[in-house]
PDB file of C-alpha atoms and ligand atoms in Angstrom:
ATOM      1  CA  MET K   1       0.000   0.000   0.000  1.00  0.00           C
ATOM      2  CA  ARG K   2       1.433   3.320  -1.101  1.00  0.00           C
ATOM      3  CA  LEU K   3      -0.568   5.771   0.995  1.00  0.00           C
ATOM      4  CA  GLN K   4      -0.649   4.250   4.436  1.00  0.00           C
ATOM      5  CA  ARG K   5      -1.267   6.709   7.275  1.00  0.00           C
ATOM      6  CA  ARG K   6      -2.107   9.512   4.810  1.00  0.00           C
ATOM      7  CA  VAL K   7      -5.324  11.508   5.070  1.00  0.00           C
ATOM      8  CA  ALA K   8      -7.105  12.777   1.962  1.00  0.00           C
ATOM      9  CA  ILE K   9     -10.053  14.958   1.014  1.00  0.00           C
ATOM     10  CA  VAL K  10     -11.757  14.214  -2.311  1.00  0.00           C
ATOM     11  CA  THR K  11     -14.347  16.744  -3.486  1.00  0.00           C
ATOM     12  CA  GLY K  12     -17.197  15.420  -5.608  1.00  0.00           C
ATOM     13  CA  GLY K  13     -16.261  11.958  -4.318  1.00  0.00           C
ATOM     14  CA  SER K  14     -19.722  10.401  -4.448  1.00  0.00           C
ATOM     15  CA  SER K  15     -19.857   9.751  -8.197  1.00  0.00           C
ATOM     16  CA  GLY K  16     -17.762   9.184 -11.281  1.00  0.00           C
ATOM     17  CA  ILE K  17     -14.090  10.143 -11.263  1.00  0.00           C
ATOM     18  CA  GLY K  18     -14.137  11.442  -7.681  1.00  0.00           C
ATOM     19  CA  ARG K  19     -15.616   8.172  -6.445  1.00  0.00           C
ATOM     20  CA  GLY K  20     -12.907   6.286  -8.341  1.00  0.00           C
ATOM     21  CA  ILE K  21     -10.213   8.480  -6.779  1.00  0.00           C
ATOM     22  CA  ALA K  22     -11.616   8.085  -3.253  1.00  0.00           C
ATOM     23  CA  LEU K  23     -11.793   4.289  -3.631  1.00  0.00           C
ATOM     24  CA  GLU K  24      -8.225   3.996  -4.969  1.00  0.00           C
ATOM     25  CA  LEU K  25      -6.730   6.305  -2.327  1.00  0.00           C
ATOM     26  CA  ALA K  26      -8.475   4.228   0.348  1.00  0.00           C
ATOM     27  CA  ARG K  27      -7.309   0.973  -1.249  1.00  0.00           C
ATOM     28  CA  GLU K  28      -3.767   2.335  -0.980  1.00  0.00           C
ATOM     29  CA  GLY K  29      -4.255   2.891   2.743  1.00  0.00           C
ATOM     30  CA  ALA K  30      -5.371   6.531   2.997  1.00  0.00           C
ATOM     31  CA  ALA K  31      -8.226   7.681   5.225  1.00  0.00           C
ATOM     32  CA  VAL K  32     -10.591   9.590   2.946  1.00  0.00           C
ATOM     33  CA  ALA K  33     -13.078  12.389   3.566  1.00  0.00           C
ATOM     34  CA  VAL K  34     -15.580  12.450   0.722  1.00  0.00           C
ATOM     35  CA  ALA K  35     -17.237  15.843   0.173  1.00  0.00           C
ATOM     36  CA  ASP K  36     -20.249  16.095  -2.100  1.00  0.00           C
ATOM     37  CA  ILE K  37     -23.658  17.711  -2.448  1.00  0.00           C
ATOM     38  CA  ARG K  38     -25.176  14.203  -2.582  1.00  0.00           C
ATOM     39  CA  GLU K  39     -24.202  10.896  -0.999  1.00  0.00           C
ATOM     40  CA  THR K  40     -25.762   8.456  -3.458  1.00  0.00           C
ATOM     41  CA  PRO K  41     -23.693   7.908  -6.608  1.00  0.00           C
ATOM     42  CA  LYS K  42     -25.241   9.378  -9.758  1.00  0.00           C
ATOM     43  CA  VAL K  43     -26.788   6.891 -12.172  1.00  0.00           C
ATOM     44  CA  GLY K  44     -26.146   7.711 -15.805  1.00  0.00           C
ATOM     45  CA  ARG K  45     -28.016   6.855 -18.985  1.00  0.00           C
ATOM     46  CA  TYR K  46     -24.880   5.761 -20.906  1.00  0.00           C
ATOM     47  CA  TYR K  47     -22.359   4.915 -18.174  1.00  0.00           C
ATOM     48  CA  GLU K  48     -22.545   3.937 -14.511  1.00  0.00           C
ATOM     49  CA  THR K  49     -26.121   2.866 -15.211  1.00  0.00           C
ATOM     50  CA  GLU K  50     -26.489   0.627 -12.135  1.00  0.00           C
ATOM     51  CA  PRO K  51     -27.166   2.042  -8.640  1.00  0.00           C
ATOM     52  CA  ARG K  52     -24.108   1.611  -6.386  1.00  0.00           C
ATOM     53  CA  ARG K  53     -23.317   1.885  -2.699  1.00  0.00           C
ATOM     54  CA  PRO K  54     -22.199   5.290  -1.389  1.00  0.00           C
ATOM     55  CA  THR K  55     -18.412   5.692  -1.630  1.00  0.00           C
ATOM     56  CA  VAL K  56     -17.752   5.697   2.106  1.00  0.00           C
ATOM     57  CA  GLU K  57     -19.865   2.572   2.639  1.00  0.00           C
ATOM     58  CA  GLU K  58     -17.753   0.897  -0.059  1.00  0.00           C
ATOM     59  CA  ILE K  59     -14.515   2.059   1.585  1.00  0.00           C
ATOM     60  CA  GLN K  60     -15.598   0.894   5.022  1.00  0.00           C
ATOM     61  CA  GLY K  61     -16.890  -2.394   3.606  1.00  0.00           C
ATOM     62  CA  ALA K  62     -13.382  -3.081   2.287  1.00  0.00           C
ATOM     63  CA  GLY K  63     -11.870  -2.362   5.717  1.00  0.00           C
ATOM     64  CA  GLY K  64     -10.788   1.219   4.972  1.00  0.00           C
ATOM     65  CA  ARG K  65     -11.417   4.495   6.782  1.00  0.00           C
ATOM     66  CA  GLY K  66     -13.706   7.180   5.400  1.00  0.00           C
ATOM     67  CA  ILE K  67     -16.212   9.882   6.296  1.00  0.00           C
ATOM     68  CA  PHE K  68     -18.838  11.597   4.175  1.00  0.00           C
ATOM     69  CA  LEU K  69     -19.501  15.322   4.474  1.00  0.00           C
ATOM     70  CA  GLN K  70     -22.434  16.760   2.606  1.00  0.00           C
ATOM     71  CA  GLY K  71     -22.310  20.289   1.222  1.00  0.00           C
ATOM     72  CA  ASP K  72     -21.639  22.650  -1.636  1.00  0.00           C
ATOM     73  CA  ILE K  73     -17.921  22.964  -2.284  1.00  0.00           C
ATOM     74  CA  ALA K  74     -18.440  26.486  -3.621  1.00  0.00           C
ATOM     75  CA  CYS K  75     -19.636  27.556  -0.145  1.00  0.00           C
ATOM     76  CA  GLU K  76     -16.822  28.906   2.030  1.00  0.00           C
ATOM     77  CA  ASP K  77     -18.431  27.870   5.332  1.00  0.00           C
ATOM     78  CA  PHE K  78     -18.820  24.285   4.142  1.00  0.00           C
ATOM     79  CA  VAL K  79     -15.202  24.169   2.989  1.00  0.00           C
ATOM     80  CA  GLN K  80     -13.984  25.323   6.386  1.00  0.00           C
ATOM     81  CA  GLN K  81     -16.123  22.706   8.131  1.00  0.00           C
ATOM     82  CA  LEU K  82     -14.909  20.037   5.720  1.00  0.00           C
ATOM     83  CA  VAL K  83     -11.261  20.657   6.497  1.00  0.00           C
ATOM     84  CA  ALA K  84     -11.861  21.058  10.234  1.00  0.00           C
ATOM     85  CA  ARG K  85     -13.949  17.859  10.482  1.00  0.00           C
ATOM     86  CA  THR K  86     -11.409  15.872   8.464  1.00  0.00           C
ATOM     87  CA  VAL K  87      -8.538  16.921  10.711  1.00  0.00           C
ATOM     88  CA  GLU K  88     -10.658  16.335  13.823  1.00  0.00           C
ATOM     89  CA  GLU K  89     -11.592  12.822  12.635  1.00  0.00           C
ATOM     90  CA  PHE K  90      -8.237  11.656  11.242  1.00  0.00           C
ATOM     91  CA  GLY K  91      -5.709  13.927  12.979  1.00  0.00           C
ATOM     92  CA  ALA K  92      -4.048  15.416   9.877  1.00  0.00           C
ATOM     93  CA  LEU K  93      -4.433  16.299   6.210  1.00  0.00           C
ATOM     94  CA  ASP K  94      -1.911  15.198   3.559  1.00  0.00           C
ATOM     95  CA  ILE K  95      -3.770  15.110   0.232  1.00  0.00           C
ATOM     96  CA  LEU K  96      -6.383  17.445  -1.256  1.00  0.00           C
ATOM     97  CA  VAL K  97      -8.035  16.303  -4.485  1.00  0.00           C
ATOM     98  CA  ASN K  98     -10.160  19.031  -6.073  1.00  0.00           C
ATOM     99  CA  ASN K  99     -12.328  16.928  -8.356  1.00  0.00           C
ATOM    100  CA  ALA K 100     -15.871  18.361  -8.091  1.00  0.00           C
ATOM    101  CA  GLY K 101     -16.776  20.053 -11.343  1.00  0.00           C
ATOM    102  CA  VAL K 102     -19.808  20.659 -13.514  1.00  0.00           C
ATOM    103  CA  HIS K 103     -20.478  21.172 -17.190  1.00  0.00           C
ATOM    104  CA  VAL K 104     -23.479  23.139 -18.403  1.00  0.00           C
ATOM    105  CA  PRO K 105     -23.925  22.970 -22.172  1.00  0.00           C
ATOM    106  CA  GLY K 106     -24.556  26.193 -24.080  1.00  0.00           C
ATOM    107  CA  THR K 107     -23.043  28.855 -26.305  1.00  0.00           C
ATOM    108  CA  SER K 108     -22.285  32.549 -25.894  1.00  0.00           C
ATOM    109  CA  GLN K 109     -25.923  33.088 -26.966  1.00  0.00           C
ATOM    110  CA  THR K 110     -27.725  30.383 -24.997  1.00  0.00           C
ATOM    111  CA  LEU K 111     -25.858  29.899 -21.706  1.00  0.00           C
ATOM    112  CA  ALA K 112     -27.556  31.817 -18.882  1.00  0.00           C
ATOM    113  CA  VAL K 113     -25.312  34.281 -17.069  1.00  0.00           C
ATOM    114  CA  ALA K 114     -26.311  32.633 -13.775  1.00  0.00           C
ATOM    115  CA  ASP K 115     -25.062  29.275 -15.116  1.00  0.00           C
ATOM    116  CA  TRP K 116     -21.794  30.864 -16.217  1.00  0.00           C
ATOM    117  CA  ASP K 117     -21.312  32.197 -12.677  1.00  0.00           C
ATOM    118  CA  ARG K 118     -22.258  28.882 -11.067  1.00  0.00           C
ATOM    119  CA  VAL K 119     -19.843  26.823 -13.197  1.00  0.00           C
ATOM    120  CA  LEU K 120     -17.065  29.315 -12.519  1.00  0.00           C
ATOM    121  CA  SER K 121     -17.663  29.146  -8.790  1.00  0.00           C
ATOM    122  CA  ILE K 122     -17.681  25.302  -8.617  1.00  0.00           C
ATOM    123  CA  ASN K 123     -14.943  24.633 -11.178  1.00  0.00           C
ATOM    124  CA  LEU K 124     -12.533  27.382 -10.129  1.00  0.00           C
ATOM    125  CA  ARG K 125     -13.414  29.497  -7.097  1.00  0.00           C
ATOM    126  CA  ALA K 126     -14.008  26.391  -4.966  1.00  0.00           C
ATOM    127  CA  LEU K 127     -10.439  25.204  -5.649  1.00  0.00           C
ATOM    128  CA  PHE K 128      -9.127  28.448  -4.199  1.00  0.00           C
ATOM    129  CA  LEU K 129     -11.367  28.007  -1.134  1.00  0.00           C
ATOM    130  CA  THR K 130     -10.275  24.427  -0.441  1.00  0.00           C
ATOM    131  CA  THR K 131      -6.608  25.257  -1.027  1.00  0.00           C
ATOM    132  CA  ARG K 132      -6.834  28.226   1.314  1.00  0.00           C
ATOM    133  CA  ALA K 133      -8.405  26.120   4.056  1.00  0.00           C
ATOM    134  CA  ALA K 134      -6.154  23.072   3.560  1.00  0.00           C
ATOM    135  CA  VAL K 135      -2.697  24.671   3.364  1.00  0.00           C
ATOM    136  CA  PRO K 136      -2.259  25.311   7.119  1.00  0.00           C
ATOM    137  CA  HIS K 137      -2.606  21.518   7.606  1.00  0.00           C
ATOM    138  CA  LEU K 138      -0.763  20.403   4.461  1.00  0.00           C
ATOM    139  CA  LYS K 139       2.202  22.482   5.689  1.00  0.00           C
ATOM    140  CA  GLN K 140       2.509  20.171   8.653  1.00  0.00           C
ATOM    141  CA  SER K 141       2.633  17.046   6.493  1.00  0.00           C
ATOM    142  CA  SER K 142       5.828  15.712   4.968  1.00  0.00           C
ATOM    143  CA  HIS K 143       3.729  14.442   2.025  1.00  0.00           C
ATOM    144  CA  GLY K 144       1.571  17.498   1.237  1.00  0.00           C
ATOM    145  CA  ARG K 145      -0.186  17.171  -2.110  1.00  0.00           C
ATOM    146  CA  ILE K 146      -2.818  19.170  -3.988  1.00  0.00           C
ATOM    147  CA  ILE K 147      -4.289  17.643  -7.139  1.00  0.00           C
ATOM    148  CA  HIS K 148      -6.776  19.566  -9.301  1.00  0.00           C
ATOM    149  CA  ILE K 149      -8.871  17.700 -11.861  1.00  0.00           C
ATOM    150  CA  SER K 150      -8.815  19.765 -15.054  1.00  0.00           C
ATOM    151  CA  SER K 151      -9.636  18.357 -18.523  1.00  0.00           C
ATOM    152  CA  VAL K 152      -8.269  17.980 -22.043  1.00  0.00           C
ATOM    153  CA  ASN K 153     -10.546  20.974 -22.643  1.00  0.00           C
ATOM    154  CA  HIS K 154      -7.999  23.157 -20.838  1.00  0.00           C
ATOM    155  CA  ARG K 155      -6.500  23.651 -24.292  1.00  0.00           C
ATOM    156  CA  GLY K 156      -8.535  24.669 -27.316  1.00  0.00           C
ATOM    157  CA  GLY K 157     -12.171  25.548 -27.635  1.00  0.00           C
ATOM    158  CA  GLY K 158     -15.246  23.453 -28.242  1.00  0.00           C
ATOM    159  CA  ALA K 159     -16.460  22.740 -24.728  1.00  0.00           C
ATOM    160  CA  GLY K 160     -18.487  25.912 -24.249  1.00  0.00           C
ATOM    161  CA  PRO K 161     -17.825  29.447 -23.008  1.00  0.00           C
ATOM    162  CA  VAL K 162     -17.383  28.620 -19.328  1.00  0.00           C
ATOM    163  CA  TYR K 163     -16.266  24.967 -18.953  1.00  0.00           C
ATOM    164  CA  ALA K 164     -13.155  25.271 -21.148  1.00  0.00           C
ATOM    165  CA  PRO K 165     -12.021  28.585 -19.593  1.00  0.00           C
ATOM    166  CA  THR K 166     -12.374  27.199 -16.071  1.00  0.00           C
ATOM    167  CA  LYS K 167     -10.369  24.077 -16.953  1.00  0.00           C
ATOM    168  CA  ALA K 168      -7.590  26.229 -18.464  1.00  0.00           C
ATOM    169  CA  ALA K 169      -7.582  28.368 -15.339  1.00  0.00           C
ATOM    170  CA  VAL K 170      -7.336  25.273 -13.130  1.00  0.00           C
ATOM    171  CA  VAL K 171      -4.036  24.324 -14.795  1.00  0.00           C
ATOM    172  CA  ASN K 172      -2.623  27.776 -14.193  1.00  0.00           C
ATOM    173  CA  LEU K 173      -3.983  27.842 -10.660  1.00  0.00           C
ATOM    174  CA  ALA K 174      -2.016  24.627 -10.033  1.00  0.00           C
ATOM    175  CA  ARG K 175       1.128  26.249 -11.429  1.00  0.00           C
ATOM    176  CA  ASP K 176       0.682  29.399  -9.380  1.00  0.00           C
ATOM    177  CA  THR K 177       0.036  27.523  -6.147  1.00  0.00           C
ATOM    178  CA  ALA K 178       3.005  25.261  -6.930  1.00  0.00           C
ATOM    179  CA  VAL K 179       5.205  28.386  -7.000  1.00  0.00           C
ATOM    180  CA  GLU K 180       3.785  29.523  -3.679  1.00  0.00           C
ATOM    181  CA  LEU K 181       3.952  26.180  -1.884  1.00  0.00           C
ATOM    182  CA  GLY K 182       7.097  24.637  -3.377  1.00  0.00           C
ATOM    183  CA  PRO K 183       9.312  26.036  -0.609  1.00  0.00           C
ATOM    184  CA  LEU K 184       7.031  24.305   1.916  1.00  0.00           C
ATOM    185  CA  GLY K 185       7.475  20.939   0.209  1.00  0.00           C
ATOM    186  CA  ILE K 186       3.832  20.775  -0.942  1.00  0.00           C
ATOM    187  CA  THR K 187       3.323  19.674  -4.553  1.00  0.00           C
ATOM    188  CA  VAL K 188       0.460  21.032  -6.670  1.00  0.00           C
ATOM    189  CA  ASN K 189      -0.491  19.445  -9.983  1.00  0.00           C
ATOM    190  CA  ALA K 190      -3.387  19.168 -12.386  1.00  0.00           C
ATOM    191  CA  VAL K 191      -4.647  15.946 -13.969  1.00  0.00           C
ATOM    192  CA  CYS K 192      -6.335  16.404 -17.353  1.00  0.00           C
ATOM    193  CA  PRO K 193      -8.718  13.559 -18.223  1.00  0.00           C
ATOM    194  CA  GLY K 194      -9.964  12.763 -21.707  1.00  0.00           C
ATOM    195  CA  PHE K 195     -13.350  11.086 -22.266  1.00  0.00           C
ATOM    196  CA  ILE K 196     -14.176   9.166 -19.060  1.00  0.00           C
ATOM    197  CA  GLU K 197     -17.208   6.923 -18.704  1.00  0.00           C
ATOM    198  CA  THR K 198     -19.290   8.663 -16.035  1.00  0.00           C
ATOM    199  CA  ALA K 199     -22.852   9.903 -15.596  1.00  0.00           C
ATOM    200  CA  ASN K 200     -21.528  13.363 -16.390  1.00  0.00           C
ATOM    201  CA  GLN K 201     -21.757  12.394 -20.079  1.00  0.00           C
ATOM    202  CA  ASP K 202     -25.571  12.297 -19.961  1.00  0.00           C
ATOM    203  CA  TYR K 203     -25.819  15.648 -21.760  1.00  0.00           C
ATOM    204  CA  LEU K 204     -24.137  14.248 -24.880  1.00  0.00           C
ATOM    205  CA  THR K 205     -25.947  12.818 -27.903  1.00  0.00           C
ATOM    206  CA  PRO K 206     -24.943   9.376 -29.246  1.00  0.00           C
ATOM    207  CA  GLU K 207     -23.345  11.217 -32.206  1.00  0.00           C
ATOM    208  CA  GLN K 208     -21.199  13.319 -29.871  1.00  0.00           C
ATOM    209  CA  ILE K 209     -20.127  10.169 -28.028  1.00  0.00           C
ATOM    210  CA  GLU K 210     -19.101   8.676 -31.359  1.00  0.00           C
ATOM    211  CA  GLU K 211     -17.024  11.811 -32.089  1.00  0.00           C
ATOM    212  CA  GLY K 212     -15.322  11.284 -28.725  1.00  0.00           C
ATOM    213  CA  ARG K 213     -14.604   7.701 -29.662  1.00  0.00           C
ATOM    214  CA  GLN K 214     -12.930   8.815 -32.879  1.00  0.00           C
ATOM    215  CA  ARG K 215     -10.765  11.340 -31.037  1.00  0.00           C
ATOM    216  CA  THR K 216      -9.596   8.726 -28.518  1.00  0.00           C
ATOM    217  CA  LEU K 217      -6.602   6.889 -30.001  1.00  0.00           C
ATOM    218  CA  LEU K 218      -6.718   3.875 -27.706  1.00  0.00           C
ATOM    219  CA  PRO K 219      -9.519   1.394 -28.373  1.00  0.00           C
ATOM    220  CA  ARG K 220     -11.557   2.239 -25.263  1.00  0.00           C
ATOM    221  CA  PHE K 221     -12.764   5.248 -23.306  1.00  0.00           C
ATOM    222  CA  GLY K 222     -11.249   5.998 -19.912  1.00  0.00           C
ATOM    223  CA  THR K 223     -12.694   4.875 -16.596  1.00  0.00           C
ATOM    224  CA  PRO K 224     -12.635   6.647 -13.221  1.00  0.00           C
ATOM    225  CA  ARG K 225      -9.938   4.173 -12.172  1.00  0.00           C
ATOM    226  CA  ASP K 226      -7.618   5.370 -14.970  1.00  0.00           C
ATOM    227  CA  ILE K 227      -7.695   8.869 -13.479  1.00  0.00           C
ATOM    228  CA  ALA K 228      -7.556   7.537  -9.936  1.00  0.00           C
ATOM    229  CA  ARG K 229      -4.299   5.642 -10.581  1.00  0.00           C
ATOM    230  CA  ALA K 230      -2.700   8.854 -11.905  1.00  0.00           C
ATOM    231  CA  CYS K 231      -3.784  10.563  -8.674  1.00  0.00           C
ATOM    232  CA  VAL K 232      -2.330   7.721  -6.568  1.00  0.00           C
ATOM    233  CA  PHE K 233       0.957   8.174  -8.440  1.00  0.00           C
ATOM    234  CA  LEU K 234       1.054  11.937  -7.794  1.00  0.00           C
ATOM    235  CA  ALA K 235       0.031  11.478  -4.153  1.00  0.00           C
ATOM    236  CA  SER K 236       2.567   8.718  -3.478  1.00  0.00           C
ATOM    237  CA  ASP K 237       6.295   9.027  -2.826  1.00  0.00           C
ATOM    238  CA  ASP K 238       6.853   8.316  -6.545  1.00  0.00           C
ATOM    239  CA  GLY K 239       5.313  11.714  -7.298  1.00  0.00           C
ATOM    240  CA  SER K 240       7.240  13.656  -4.662  1.00  0.00           C
ATOM    241  CA  TRP K 241       9.357  15.669  -7.130  1.00  0.00           C
ATOM    242  CA  ILE K 242       6.569  16.553  -9.574  1.00  0.00           C
ATOM    243  CA  THR K 243       4.977  19.947  -9.086  1.00  0.00           C
ATOM    244  CA  GLY K 244       3.361  22.611 -11.251  1.00  0.00           C
ATOM    245  CA  SER K 245       2.631  20.082 -13.985  1.00  0.00           C
ATOM    246  CA  ALA K 246      -0.464  19.090 -15.949  1.00  0.00           C
ATOM    247  CA  LEU K 247      -0.624  15.324 -16.400  1.00  0.00           C
ATOM    248  CA  VAL K 248      -2.752  14.412 -19.412  1.00  0.00           C
ATOM    249  CA  VAL K 249      -4.568  11.064 -19.003  1.00  0.00           C
ATOM    250  CA  ASP K 250      -6.642  10.879 -22.141  1.00  0.00           C
ATOM    251  CA  GLY K 251      -6.100   7.709 -24.199  1.00  0.00           C
ATOM    252  CA  GLY K 252      -4.369   9.895 -26.801  1.00  0.00           C
ATOM    253  CA  TRP K 253      -7.083  12.535 -27.247  1.00  0.00           C
ATOM    254  CA  MET K 254      -4.581  15.406 -27.313  1.00  0.00           C
ATOM    255  CA  ALA K 255      -1.878  13.655 -29.307  1.00  0.00           C
ATOM    256  CA  THR K 256      -3.067  15.095 -32.591  1.00  0.00           C
ATOM    257  CA  VAL K 257      -3.554  18.720 -31.500  1.00  0.00           C
TER     258      VAL K 257
HETATM  259  N1  LIG Z 301     -16.123  12.546 -17.362  1.00  0.00           N
HETATM  260  C1  LIG Z 301     -15.238  13.094 -18.162  1.00  0.00           C
HETATM  261  O1  LIG Z 301     -15.087  12.683 -19.335  1.00  0.00           O
HETATM  262  C2  LIG Z 301     -14.354  14.200 -17.699  1.00  0.00           C
HETATM  263  C3  LIG Z 301     -13.335  14.627 -18.570  1.00  0.00           C
HETATM  264  C4  LIG Z 301     -12.478  15.651 -18.159  1.00  0.00           C
HETATM  265  C5  LIG Z 301     -12.631  16.225 -16.921  1.00  0.00           C
HETATM  266  N2  LIG Z 301     -13.636  15.806 -16.089  1.00  0.00           N
HETATM  267  C6  LIG Z 301     -13.719  16.448 -14.782  1.00  0.00           C
HETATM  268  O2  LIG Z 301     -13.656  15.466 -13.773  1.00  0.00           O
HETATM  269  C7  LIG Z 301     -14.406  15.903 -12.629  1.00  0.00           C
HETATM  270  C8  LIG Z 301     -15.417  14.830 -12.260  1.00  0.00           C
HETATM  271  O3  LIG Z 301     -16.252  14.583 -13.383  1.00  0.00           O
HETATM  272  P1  LIG Z 301     -17.227  13.336 -13.446  1.00  0.00           P
HETATM  273  O4  LIG Z 301     -17.336  12.954 -14.868  1.00  0.00           O
HETATM  274  O5  LIG Z 301     -16.835  12.332 -12.434  1.00  0.00           O
HETATM  275  O6  LIG Z 301     -18.605  14.046 -12.999  1.00  0.00           O
HETATM  276  P2  LIG Z 301     -19.884  13.436 -12.235  1.00  0.00           P
HETATM  277  O7  LIG Z 301     -20.964  14.397 -12.540  1.00  0.00           O
HETATM  278  O8  LIG Z 301     -20.048  12.005 -12.574  1.00  0.00           O
HETATM  279  O9  LIG Z 301     -19.485  13.536 -10.712  1.00  0.00           O
HETATM  280  C9  LIG Z 301     -19.262  14.790 -10.118  1.00  0.00           C
HETATM  281  C10 LIG Z 301     -19.545  14.730  -8.632  1.00  0.00           C
HETATM  282  O10 LIG Z 301     -19.325  16.056  -8.123  1.00  0.00           O
HETATM  283  C11 LIG Z 301     -20.428  16.401  -7.277  1.00  0.00           C
HETATM  284  N3  LIG Z 301     -20.617  17.838  -7.244  1.00  0.00           N
HETATM  285  C12 LIG Z 301     -21.118  18.616  -8.246  1.00  0.00           C
HETATM  286  N4  LIG Z 301     -21.206  19.881  -7.824  1.00  0.00           N
HETATM  287  C13 LIG Z 301     -20.764  19.912  -6.543  1.00  0.00           C
HETATM  288  C14 LIG Z 301     -20.649  20.932  -5.573  1.00  0.00           C
HETATM  289  N5  LIG Z 301     -21.022  22.188  -5.821  1.00  0.00           N
HETATM  290  N6  LIG Z 301     -20.168  20.603  -4.354  1.00  0.00           N
HETATM  291  C15 LIG Z 301     -19.817  19.330  -4.075  1.00  0.00           C
HETATM  292  N7  LIG Z 301     -19.922  18.322  -4.955  1.00  0.00           N
HETATM  293  C16 LIG Z 301     -20.393  18.610  -6.178  1.00  0.00           C
HETATM  294  C17 LIG Z 301     -21.619  15.666  -7.894  1.00  0.00           C
HETATM  295  O11 LIG Z 301     -22.683  15.502  -6.974  1.00  0.00           O
HETATM  296  C18 LIG Z 301     -20.994  14.336  -8.321  1.00  0.00           C
HETATM  297  O12 LIG Z 301     -21.054  13.381  -7.281  1.00  0.00           O
HETATM  298  C19 LIG Z 301     -15.028  17.230 -13.026  1.00  0.00           C
HETATM  299  O13 LIG Z 301     -14.209  18.278 -12.569  1.00  0.00           O
HETATM  300  C20 LIG Z 301     -15.019  17.182 -14.548  1.00  0.00           C
HETATM  301  O14 LIG Z 301     -15.012  18.450 -15.125  1.00  0.00           O
HETATM  302  C21 LIG Z 301     -14.496  14.801 -16.468  1.00  0.00           C
END
């Protein structure tokens, strides 16, 4: 086990990629606080179509340690409680995974301004809030790690007027915080997934899914576990000298651009 005695927070850890990350971190020995607006995993129409046990139940069922904290990650009070409760429960904080993110389809003409603001606050502002609250504890760890989940959409357009800009900003937020926290020994990186099979894909049409298939060089789409293993790597001792980087995990999506 590569993360024994480490304590992690995973935002958006009830479903999809975040659930995969929480399960893998726990499997590697970490105690995991799962933060989400809902406890029950989302059920999708294309992927993750079967109801599943809540993440923390799954972790505990496998003999691991976990707690669930329900709230909106874009809310500063919730973020403060999340960090405080995690440290109270497990005695420390070593790993922060900022995974929660939303995509609202639309164009410059159709996306409501309120939706633009909401996506910005969940996909970007919340990462600042969690980082701000976590750093005083991460400073005390000799394995301090911050991992932001960005996207292949951090480069190039095509994912709408708010999603793509937030994912680009997340990569640069990781770089900026890496500059700030490097002297403290805390690493900060972004992971950029390609097409991952989660309920988040429900907004796509079958034709758009087929386009995604054609852009993915490897013969399958990604799974939450593919992203989770990259996070385990960055969180483990093997990732201790990697900071300020954006690790693309995309089955080859970006190889041709
Ligand atoms: N699925 C993909 O192909 C893909 C590709 C690139 C990047 N991503 C990114 O990966 C992350 C996870 O995506 P996913 O596909 O697993 O999505 P998902 O919708 O399956 O899961 C997201 C989870 O985040 C939670 N969440 C949403 N808003 C929240 C909030 N305000 N506070 C707390 N929790 C909240 C949801 O309840 C859900 O459990 C997102 O940041 C997404 O942008 C996904």
